[in-house]
Amino acid sequence: SKVGVGWATLFFIVVNLGFTMSTPIKYALDGKTPADAPAPQGISWIRDNVPAGSRLVGDLYYSLWLTDYEFHASTSDRYLAPDYRERYQSTYDLWIDVNPDYLVFDPNIPTYDMQRVIDSGFLDDNPDYEVVWSREGPRDNIVIYGRAGAN
């Protein structure tokens, strides 16, 4: 029945909203904002070693701490305006045009979506990128690739 489907839909929305809001609510209840969250491990290395204005591709979460950089979220291809969708027929084409200096892979953050960049084949087809920094994270390694000659 429509009523049953309505209740099931409402239940689904409420449960997922709870998961989505759990971190912001935690900070609000503690009198903090999400901006008070500790910076991911790679932020310090980037600030100390990467010139301001460099082009970075990474998870959008990193952009909160990297405002002095030309930052491109790994999910950018999902939100392109219609005229850009025609221009970029694939995620790979987008990253070729962006031509990032650095790629930040941190699967420890909850919004991690760099798998899209890996799946596009961009890193495999561009041997000019090498690991410039790597650390063990709480769940998985954090790796930053730099393009040769980026600095």
mmCIF file with all atom_site columns, C-alpha atoms in Angstrom:
data_model
loop_
_atom_site.group_PDB
_atom_site.id
_atom_site.type_symbol
_atom_site.label_atom_id
_atom_site.label_alt_id
_atom_site.label_comp_id
_atom_site.label_asym_id
_atom_site.label_entity_id
_atom_site.label_seq_id
_atom_site.pdbx_PDB_ins_code
_atom_site.Cartn_x
_atom_site.Cartn_y
_atom_site.Cartn_z
_atom_site.occupancy
_atom_site.B_iso_or_equiv
_atom_site.pdbx_formal_charge
_atom_site.auth_seq_id
_atom_site.auth_comp_id
_atom_site.auth_asym_id
_atom_site.auth_atom_id
_atom_site.pdbx_PDB_model_num
ATOM 1   C CA . SER A 1 1   ? 0.000  0.000  0.000   1.00 0.00 ? 1   SER A CA 1
ATOM 2   C CA . LYS A 1 2   ? 1.020  3.629  -0.464  1.00 0.00 ? 2   LYS A CA 1
ATOM 3   C CA . VAL A 1 3   ? 0.945  4.215  3.293   1.00 0.00 ? 3   VAL A CA 1
ATOM 4   C CA . GLY A 1 4   ? 3.382  1.325  3.866   1.00 0.00 ? 4   GLY A CA 1
ATOM 5   C CA . VAL A 1 5   ? 5.728  2.611  1.184   1.00 0.00 ? 5   VAL A CA 1
ATOM 6   C CA . GLY A 1 6   ? 5.513  6.099  2.700   1.00 0.00 ? 6   GLY A CA 1
ATOM 7   C CA . TRP A 1 7   ? 6.464  4.837  6.172   1.00 0.00 ? 7   TRP A CA 1
ATOM 8   C CA . ALA A 1 8   ? 9.315  2.748  4.761   1.00 0.00 ? 8   ALA A CA 1
ATOM 9   C CA . THR A 1 9   ? 10.609 5.744  2.823   1.00 0.00 ? 9   THR A CA 1
ATOM 10  C CA . LEU A 1 10  ? 10.387 7.999  5.869   1.00 0.00 ? 10  LEU A CA 1
ATOM 11  C CA . PHE A 1 11  ? 12.219 5.417  7.982   1.00 0.00 ? 11  PHE A CA 1
ATOM 12  C CA . PHE A 1 12  ? 14.971 5.139  5.343   1.00 0.00 ? 12  PHE A CA 1
ATOM 13  C CA . ILE A 1 13  ? 15.378 8.933  5.187   1.00 0.00 ? 13  ILE A CA 1
ATOM 14  C CA . VAL A 1 14  ? 15.456 9.382  8.972   1.00 0.00 ? 14  VAL A CA 1
ATOM 15  C CA . VAL A 1 15  ? 18.038 6.619  9.482   1.00 0.00 ? 15  VAL A CA 1
ATOM 16  C CA . ASN A 1 16  ? 20.324 7.957  6.743   1.00 0.00 ? 16  ASN A CA 1
ATOM 17  C CA . LEU A 1 17  ? 19.938 11.531 7.931   1.00 0.00 ? 17  LEU A CA 1
ATOM 18  C CA . GLY A 1 18  ? 21.008 10.368 11.377  1.00 0.00 ? 18  GLY A CA 1
ATOM 19  C CA . PHE A 1 19  ? 24.208 8.835  9.974   1.00 0.00 ? 19  PHE A CA 1
ATOM 20  C CA . THR A 1 20  ? 24.896 11.934 7.900   1.00 0.00 ? 20  THR A CA 1
ATOM 21  C CA . MET A 1 21  ? 24.341 14.369 10.752  1.00 0.00 ? 21  MET A CA 1
ATOM 22  C CA . SER A 1 22  ? 26.115 12.391 13.498  1.00 0.00 ? 22  SER A CA 1
ATOM 23  C CA . THR A 1 23  ? 29.480 14.171 13.165  1.00 0.00 ? 23  THR A CA 1
ATOM 24  C CA . PRO A 1 24  ? 28.099 17.742 12.838  1.00 0.00 ? 24  PRO A CA 1
ATOM 25  C CA . ILE A 1 25  ? 25.719 17.141 15.756  1.00 0.00 ? 25  ILE A CA 1
ATOM 26  C CA . LYS A 1 26  ? 28.591 15.844 17.894  1.00 0.00 ? 26  LYS A CA 1
ATOM 27  C CA . TYR A 1 27  ? 30.554 19.046 17.294  1.00 0.00 ? 27  TYR A CA 1
ATOM 28  C CA . ALA A 1 28  ? 27.508 21.253 17.867  1.00 0.00 ? 28  ALA A CA 1
ATOM 29  C CA . LEU A 1 29  ? 26.728 19.536 21.172  1.00 0.00 ? 29  LEU A CA 1
ATOM 30  C CA . ASP A 1 30  ? 30.344 20.082 22.237  1.00 0.00 ? 30  ASP A CA 1
ATOM 31  C CA . GLY A 1 31  ? 30.068 23.786 21.320  1.00 0.00 ? 31  GLY A CA 1
ATOM 32  C CA . LYS A 1 32  ? 32.328 23.385 18.275  1.00 0.00 ? 32  LYS A CA 1
ATOM 33  C CA . THR A 1 33  ? 31.930 23.536 14.539  1.00 0.00 ? 33  THR A CA 1
ATOM 34  C CA . PRO A 1 34  ? 33.167 20.957 11.998  1.00 0.00 ? 34  PRO A CA 1
ATOM 35  C CA . ALA A 1 35  ? 35.987 23.434 11.268  1.00 0.00 ? 35  ALA A CA 1
ATOM 36  C CA . ASP A 1 36  ? 37.318 22.603 14.758  1.00 0.00 ? 36  ASP A CA 1
ATOM 37  C CA . ALA A 1 37  ? 37.945 19.014 13.669  1.00 0.00 ? 37  ALA A CA 1
ATOM 38  C CA . PRO A 1 38  ? 41.588 17.965 13.533  1.00 0.00 ? 38  PRO A CA 1
ATOM 39  C CA . ALA A 1 39  ? 43.187 18.333 10.128  1.00 0.00 ? 39  ALA A CA 1
ATOM 40  C CA . PRO A 1 40  ? 43.929 15.126 8.204   1.00 0.00 ? 40  PRO A CA 1
ATOM 41  C CA . GLN A 1 41  ? 47.545 13.930 8.448   1.00 0.00 ? 41  GLN A CA 1
ATOM 42  C CA . GLY A 1 42  ? 48.530 14.993 4.930   1.00 0.00 ? 42  GLY A CA 1
ATOM 43  C CA . ILE A 1 43  ? 47.667 18.663 5.472   1.00 0.00 ? 43  ILE A CA 1
ATOM 44  C CA . SER A 1 44  ? 50.878 19.528 7.345   1.00 0.00 ? 44  SER A CA 1
ATOM 45  C CA . TRP A 1 45  ? 53.076 17.967 4.672   1.00 0.00 ? 45  TRP A CA 1
ATOM 46  C CA . ILE A 1 46  ? 51.220 19.797 1.910   1.00 0.00 ? 46  ILE A CA 1
ATOM 47  C CA . ARG A 1 47  ? 51.483 23.172 3.660   1.00 0.00 ? 47  ARG A CA 1
ATOM 48  C CA . ASP A 1 48  ? 55.201 22.656 4.361   1.00 0.00 ? 48  ASP A CA 1
ATOM 49  C CA . ASN A 1 49  ? 56.192 21.306 0.937   1.00 0.00 ? 49  ASN A CA 1
ATOM 50  C CA . VAL A 1 50  ? 53.725 22.346 -1.740  1.00 0.00 ? 50  VAL A CA 1
ATOM 51  C CA . PRO A 1 51  ? 53.791 25.918 -3.051  1.00 0.00 ? 51  PRO A CA 1
ATOM 52  C CA . ALA A 1 52  ? 50.565 27.903 -2.625  1.00 0.00 ? 52  ALA A CA 1
ATOM 53  C CA . GLY A 1 53  ? 48.582 28.004 -5.839  1.00 0.00 ? 53  GLY A CA 1
ATOM 54  C CA . SER A 1 54  ? 49.529 24.463 -6.853  1.00 0.00 ? 54  SER A CA 1
ATOM 55  C CA . ARG A 1 55  ? 46.764 22.358 -8.397  1.00 0.00 ? 55  ARG A CA 1
ATOM 56  C CA . LEU A 1 56  ? 45.612 19.567 -6.100  1.00 0.00 ? 56  LEU A CA 1
ATOM 57  C CA . VAL A 1 57  ? 43.092 16.789 -6.607  1.00 0.00 ? 57  VAL A CA 1
ATOM 58  C CA . GLY A 1 58  ? 41.730 15.105 -3.512  1.00 0.00 ? 58  GLY A CA 1
ATOM 59  C CA . ASP A 1 59  ? 38.726 14.560 -1.387  1.00 0.00 ? 59  ASP A CA 1
ATOM 60  C CA . LEU A 1 60  ? 36.648 17.691 -0.866  1.00 0.00 ? 60  LEU A CA 1
ATOM 61  C CA . TYR A 1 61  ? 37.243 17.393 2.908   1.00 0.00 ? 61  TYR A CA 1
ATOM 62  C CA . TYR A 1 62  ? 40.893 18.377 2.376   1.00 0.00 ? 62  TYR A CA 1
ATOM 63  C CA . SER A 1 63  ? 39.866 21.641 0.736   1.00 0.00 ? 63  SER A CA 1
ATOM 64  C CA . LEU A 1 64  ? 38.715 22.984 4.118   1.00 0.00 ? 64  LEU A CA 1
ATOM 65  C CA . TRP A 1 65  ? 42.372 23.331 5.133   1.00 0.00 ? 65  TRP A CA 1
ATOM 66  C CA . LEU A 1 66  ? 43.908 24.085 1.730   1.00 0.00 ? 66  LEU A CA 1
ATOM 67  C CA . THR A 1 67  ? 42.372 27.404 0.757   1.00 0.00 ? 67  THR A CA 1
ATOM 68  C CA . ASP A 1 68  ? 45.668 28.722 -0.674  1.00 0.00 ? 68  ASP A CA 1
ATOM 69  C CA . TYR A 1 69  ? 45.676 26.062 -3.383  1.00 0.00 ? 69  TYR A CA 1
ATOM 70  C CA . GLU A 1 70  ? 43.801 25.450 -6.610  1.00 0.00 ? 70  GLU A CA 1
ATOM 71  C CA . PHE A 1 71  ? 41.829 22.517 -5.286  1.00 0.00 ? 71  PHE A CA 1
ATOM 72  C CA . HIS A 1 72  ? 39.763 20.142 -7.415  1.00 0.00 ? 72  HIS A CA 1
ATOM 73  C CA . ALA A 1 73  ? 37.500 17.678 -5.655  1.00 0.00 ? 73  ALA A CA 1
ATOM 74  C CA . SER A 1 74  ? 37.716 14.084 -6.814  1.00 0.00 ? 74  SER A CA 1
ATOM 75  C CA . THR A 1 75  ? 33.967 14.176 -7.444  1.00 0.00 ? 75  THR A CA 1
ATOM 76  C CA . SER A 1 76  ? 34.130 17.212 -9.770  1.00 0.00 ? 76  SER A CA 1
ATOM 77  C CA . ASP A 1 77  ? 33.061 15.171 -12.785 1.00 0.00 ? 77  ASP A CA 1
ATOM 78  C CA . ARG A 1 78  ? 29.711 14.461 -11.132 1.00 0.00 ? 78  ARG A CA 1
ATOM 79  C CA . TYR A 1 79  ? 28.770 18.139 -10.922 1.00 0.00 ? 79  TYR A CA 1
ATOM 80  C CA . LEU A 1 80  ? 29.814 19.542 -14.273 1.00 0.00 ? 80  LEU A CA 1
ATOM 81  C CA . ALA A 1 81  ? 27.566 22.030 -16.026 1.00 0.00 ? 81  ALA A CA 1
ATOM 82  C CA . PRO A 1 82  ? 25.962 20.600 -19.206 1.00 0.00 ? 82  PRO A CA 1
ATOM 83  C CA . ASP A 1 83  ? 28.385 22.352 -21.587 1.00 0.00 ? 83  ASP A CA 1
ATOM 84  C CA . TYR A 1 84  ? 31.356 20.866 -19.698 1.00 0.00 ? 84  TYR A CA 1
ATOM 85  C CA . ARG A 1 85  ? 29.806 17.401 -19.774 1.00 0.00 ? 85  ARG A CA 1
ATOM 86  C CA . GLU A 1 86  ? 29.945 17.589 -23.552 1.00 0.00 ? 86  GLU A CA 1
ATOM 87  C CA . ARG A 1 87  ? 33.557 18.738 -23.394 1.00 0.00 ? 87  ARG A CA 1
ATOM 88  C CA . TYR A 1 88  ? 34.662 15.978 -20.992 1.00 0.00 ? 88  TYR A CA 1
ATOM 89  C CA . GLN A 1 89  ? 33.390 12.650 -22.211 1.00 0.00 ? 89  GLN A CA 1
ATOM 90  C CA . SER A 1 90  ? 35.105 10.839 -19.352 1.00 0.00 ? 90  SER A CA 1
ATOM 91  C CA . THR A 1 91  ? 36.608 11.418 -15.917 1.00 0.00 ? 91  THR A CA 1
ATOM 92  C CA . TYR A 1 92  ? 39.989 10.755 -17.491 1.00 0.00 ? 92  TYR A CA 1
ATOM 93  C CA . ASP A 1 93  ? 39.535 13.673 -19.930 1.00 0.00 ? 93  ASP A CA 1
ATOM 94  C CA . LEU A 1 94  ? 38.720 15.997 -17.047 1.00 0.00 ? 94  LEU A CA 1
ATOM 95  C CA . TRP A 1 95  ? 41.889 15.119 -15.102 1.00 0.00 ? 95  TRP A CA 1
ATOM 96  C CA . ILE A 1 96  ? 44.030 15.488 -18.234 1.00 0.00 ? 96  ILE A CA 1
ATOM 97  C CA . ASP A 1 97  ? 42.701 19.039 -18.627 1.00 0.00 ? 97  ASP A CA 1
ATOM 98  C CA . VAL A 1 98  ? 43.037 19.895 -14.909 1.00 0.00 ? 98  VAL A CA 1
ATOM 99  C CA . ASN A 1 99  ? 46.639 18.628 -15.028 1.00 0.00 ? 99  ASN A CA 1
ATOM 100 C CA . PRO A 1 100 ? 47.066 18.422 -11.239 1.00 0.00 ? 100 PRO A CA 1
ATOM 101 C CA . ASP A 1 101 ? 50.433 18.971 -9.588  1.00 0.00 ? 101 ASP A CA 1
ATOM 102 C CA . TYR A 1 102 ? 49.492 16.672 -6.691  1.00 0.00 ? 102 TYR A CA 1
ATOM 103 C CA . LEU A 1 103 ? 46.954 13.919 -6.014  1.00 0.00 ? 103 LEU A CA 1
ATOM 104 C CA . VAL A 1 104 ? 45.990 13.209 -2.396  1.00 0.00 ? 104 VAL A CA 1
ATOM 105 C CA . PHE A 1 105 ? 44.719 9.734  -1.496  1.00 0.00 ? 105 PHE A CA 1
ATOM 106 C CA . ASP A 1 106 ? 43.420 9.416  2.066   1.00 0.00 ? 106 ASP A CA 1
ATOM 107 C CA . PRO A 1 107 ? 40.954 6.528  2.444   1.00 0.00 ? 107 PRO A CA 1
ATOM 108 C CA . ASN A 1 108 ? 40.695 7.194  6.182   1.00 0.00 ? 108 ASN A CA 1
ATOM 109 C CA . ILE A 1 109 ? 38.285 10.098 5.855   1.00 0.00 ? 109 ILE A CA 1
ATOM 110 C CA . PRO A 1 110 ? 34.580 9.271  5.700   1.00 0.00 ? 110 PRO A CA 1
ATOM 111 C CA . THR A 1 111 ? 33.914 11.026 2.385   1.00 0.00 ? 111 THR A CA 1
ATOM 112 C CA . TYR A 1 112 ? 36.835 9.415  0.494   1.00 0.00 ? 112 TYR A CA 1
ATOM 113 C CA . ASP A 1 113 ? 36.116 9.148  -3.222  1.00 0.00 ? 113 ASP A CA 1
ATOM 114 C CA . MET A 1 114 ? 39.489 9.149  -4.968  1.00 0.00 ? 114 MET A CA 1
ATOM 115 C CA . GLN A 1 115 ? 38.707 5.694  -6.318  1.00 0.00 ? 115 GLN A CA 1
ATOM 116 C CA . ARG A 1 116 ? 37.074 7.567  -9.217  1.00 0.00 ? 116 ARG A CA 1
ATOM 117 C CA . VAL A 1 117 ? 40.472 8.988  -10.192 1.00 0.00 ? 117 VAL A CA 1
ATOM 118 C CA . ILE A 1 118 ? 42.107 5.558  -9.927  1.00 0.00 ? 118 ILE A CA 1
ATOM 119 C CA . ASP A 1 119 ? 39.334 3.921  -11.959 1.00 0.00 ? 119 ASP A CA 1
ATOM 120 C CA . SER A 1 120 ? 39.691 6.543  -14.703 1.00 0.00 ? 120 SER A CA 1
ATOM 121 C CA . GLY A 1 121 ? 43.212 5.253  -15.459 1.00 0.00 ? 121 GLY A CA 1
ATOM 122 C CA . PHE A 1 122 ? 44.654 8.763  -15.125 1.00 0.00 ? 122 PHE A CA 1
ATOM 123 C CA . LEU A 1 123 ? 47.418 7.808  -12.697 1.00 0.00 ? 123 LEU A CA 1
ATOM 124 C CA . ASP A 1 124 ? 48.353 4.631  -14.590 1.00 0.00 ? 124 ASP A CA 1
ATOM 125 C CA . ASP A 1 125 ? 48.674 6.510  -17.889 1.00 0.00 ? 125 ASP A CA 1
ATOM 126 C CA . ASN A 1 126 ? 50.784 9.344  -16.475 1.00 0.00 ? 126 ASN A CA 1
ATOM 127 C CA . PRO A 1 127 ? 54.164 8.019  -15.312 1.00 0.00 ? 127 PRO A CA 1
ATOM 128 C CA . ASP A 1 128 ? 55.322 11.526 -14.354 1.00 0.00 ? 128 ASP A CA 1
ATOM 129 C CA . TYR A 1 129 ? 53.597 11.086 -10.978 1.00 0.00 ? 129 TYR A CA 1
ATOM 130 C CA . GLU A 1 130 ? 55.489 9.563  -8.090  1.00 0.00 ? 130 GLU A CA 1
ATOM 131 C CA . VAL A 1 131 ? 54.850 9.071  -4.401  1.00 0.00 ? 131 VAL A CA 1
ATOM 132 C CA . VAL A 1 132 ? 56.186 12.145 -2.591  1.00 0.00 ? 132 VAL A CA 1
ATOM 133 C CA . TRP A 1 133 ? 54.721 11.407 0.849   1.00 0.00 ? 133 TRP A CA 1
ATOM 134 C CA . SER A 1 134 ? 53.135 8.415  2.504   1.00 0.00 ? 134 SER A CA 1
ATOM 135 C CA . ARG A 1 135 ? 52.047 7.593  6.040   1.00 0.00 ? 135 ARG A CA 1
ATOM 136 C CA . GLU A 1 136 ? 50.168 4.823  7.721   1.00 0.00 ? 136 GLU A CA 1
ATOM 137 C CA . GLY A 1 137 ? 46.671 5.987  8.584   1.00 0.00 ? 137 GLY A CA 1
ATOM 138 C CA . PRO A 1 138 ? 44.220 4.614  11.137  1.00 0.00 ? 138 PRO A CA 1
ATOM 139 C CA . ARG A 1 139 ? 42.658 2.251  8.575   1.00 0.00 ? 139 ARG A CA 1
ATOM 140 C CA . ASP A 1 140 ? 44.769 2.538  5.434   1.00 0.00 ? 140 ASP A CA 1
ATOM 141 C CA . ASN A 1 141 ? 47.829 4.325  4.048   1.00 0.00 ? 141 ASN A CA 1
ATOM 142 C CA . ILE A 1 142 ? 47.677 7.991  3.083   1.00 0.00 ? 142 ILE A CA 1
ATOM 143 C CA . VAL A 1 143 ? 49.575 8.654  -0.140  1.00 0.00 ? 143 VAL A CA 1
ATOM 144 C CA . ILE A 1 144 ? 50.344 11.891 -1.965  1.00 0.00 ? 144 ILE A CA 1
ATOM 145 C CA . TYR A 1 145 ? 51.570 11.732 -5.553  1.00 0.00 ? 145 TYR A CA 1
ATOM 146 C CA . GLY A 1 146 ? 53.436 14.628 -7.123  1.00 0.00 ? 146 GLY A CA 1
ATOM 147 C CA . ARG A 1 147 ? 53.998 15.309 -10.799 1.00 0.00 ? 147 ARG A CA 1
ATOM 148 C CA . ALA A 1 148 ? 57.676 15.540 -11.754 1.00 0.00 ? 148 ALA A CA 1
ATOM 149 C CA . GLY A 1 149 ? 58.674 19.186 -11.884 1.00 0.00 ? 149 GLY A CA 1
ATOM 150 C CA . ALA A 1 150 ? 55.621 20.377 -9.922  1.00 0.00 ? 150 ALA A CA 1
ATOM 151 C CA . ASN A 1 151 ? 57.723 22.447 -7.505  1.00 0.00 ? 151 ASN A CA 1
#
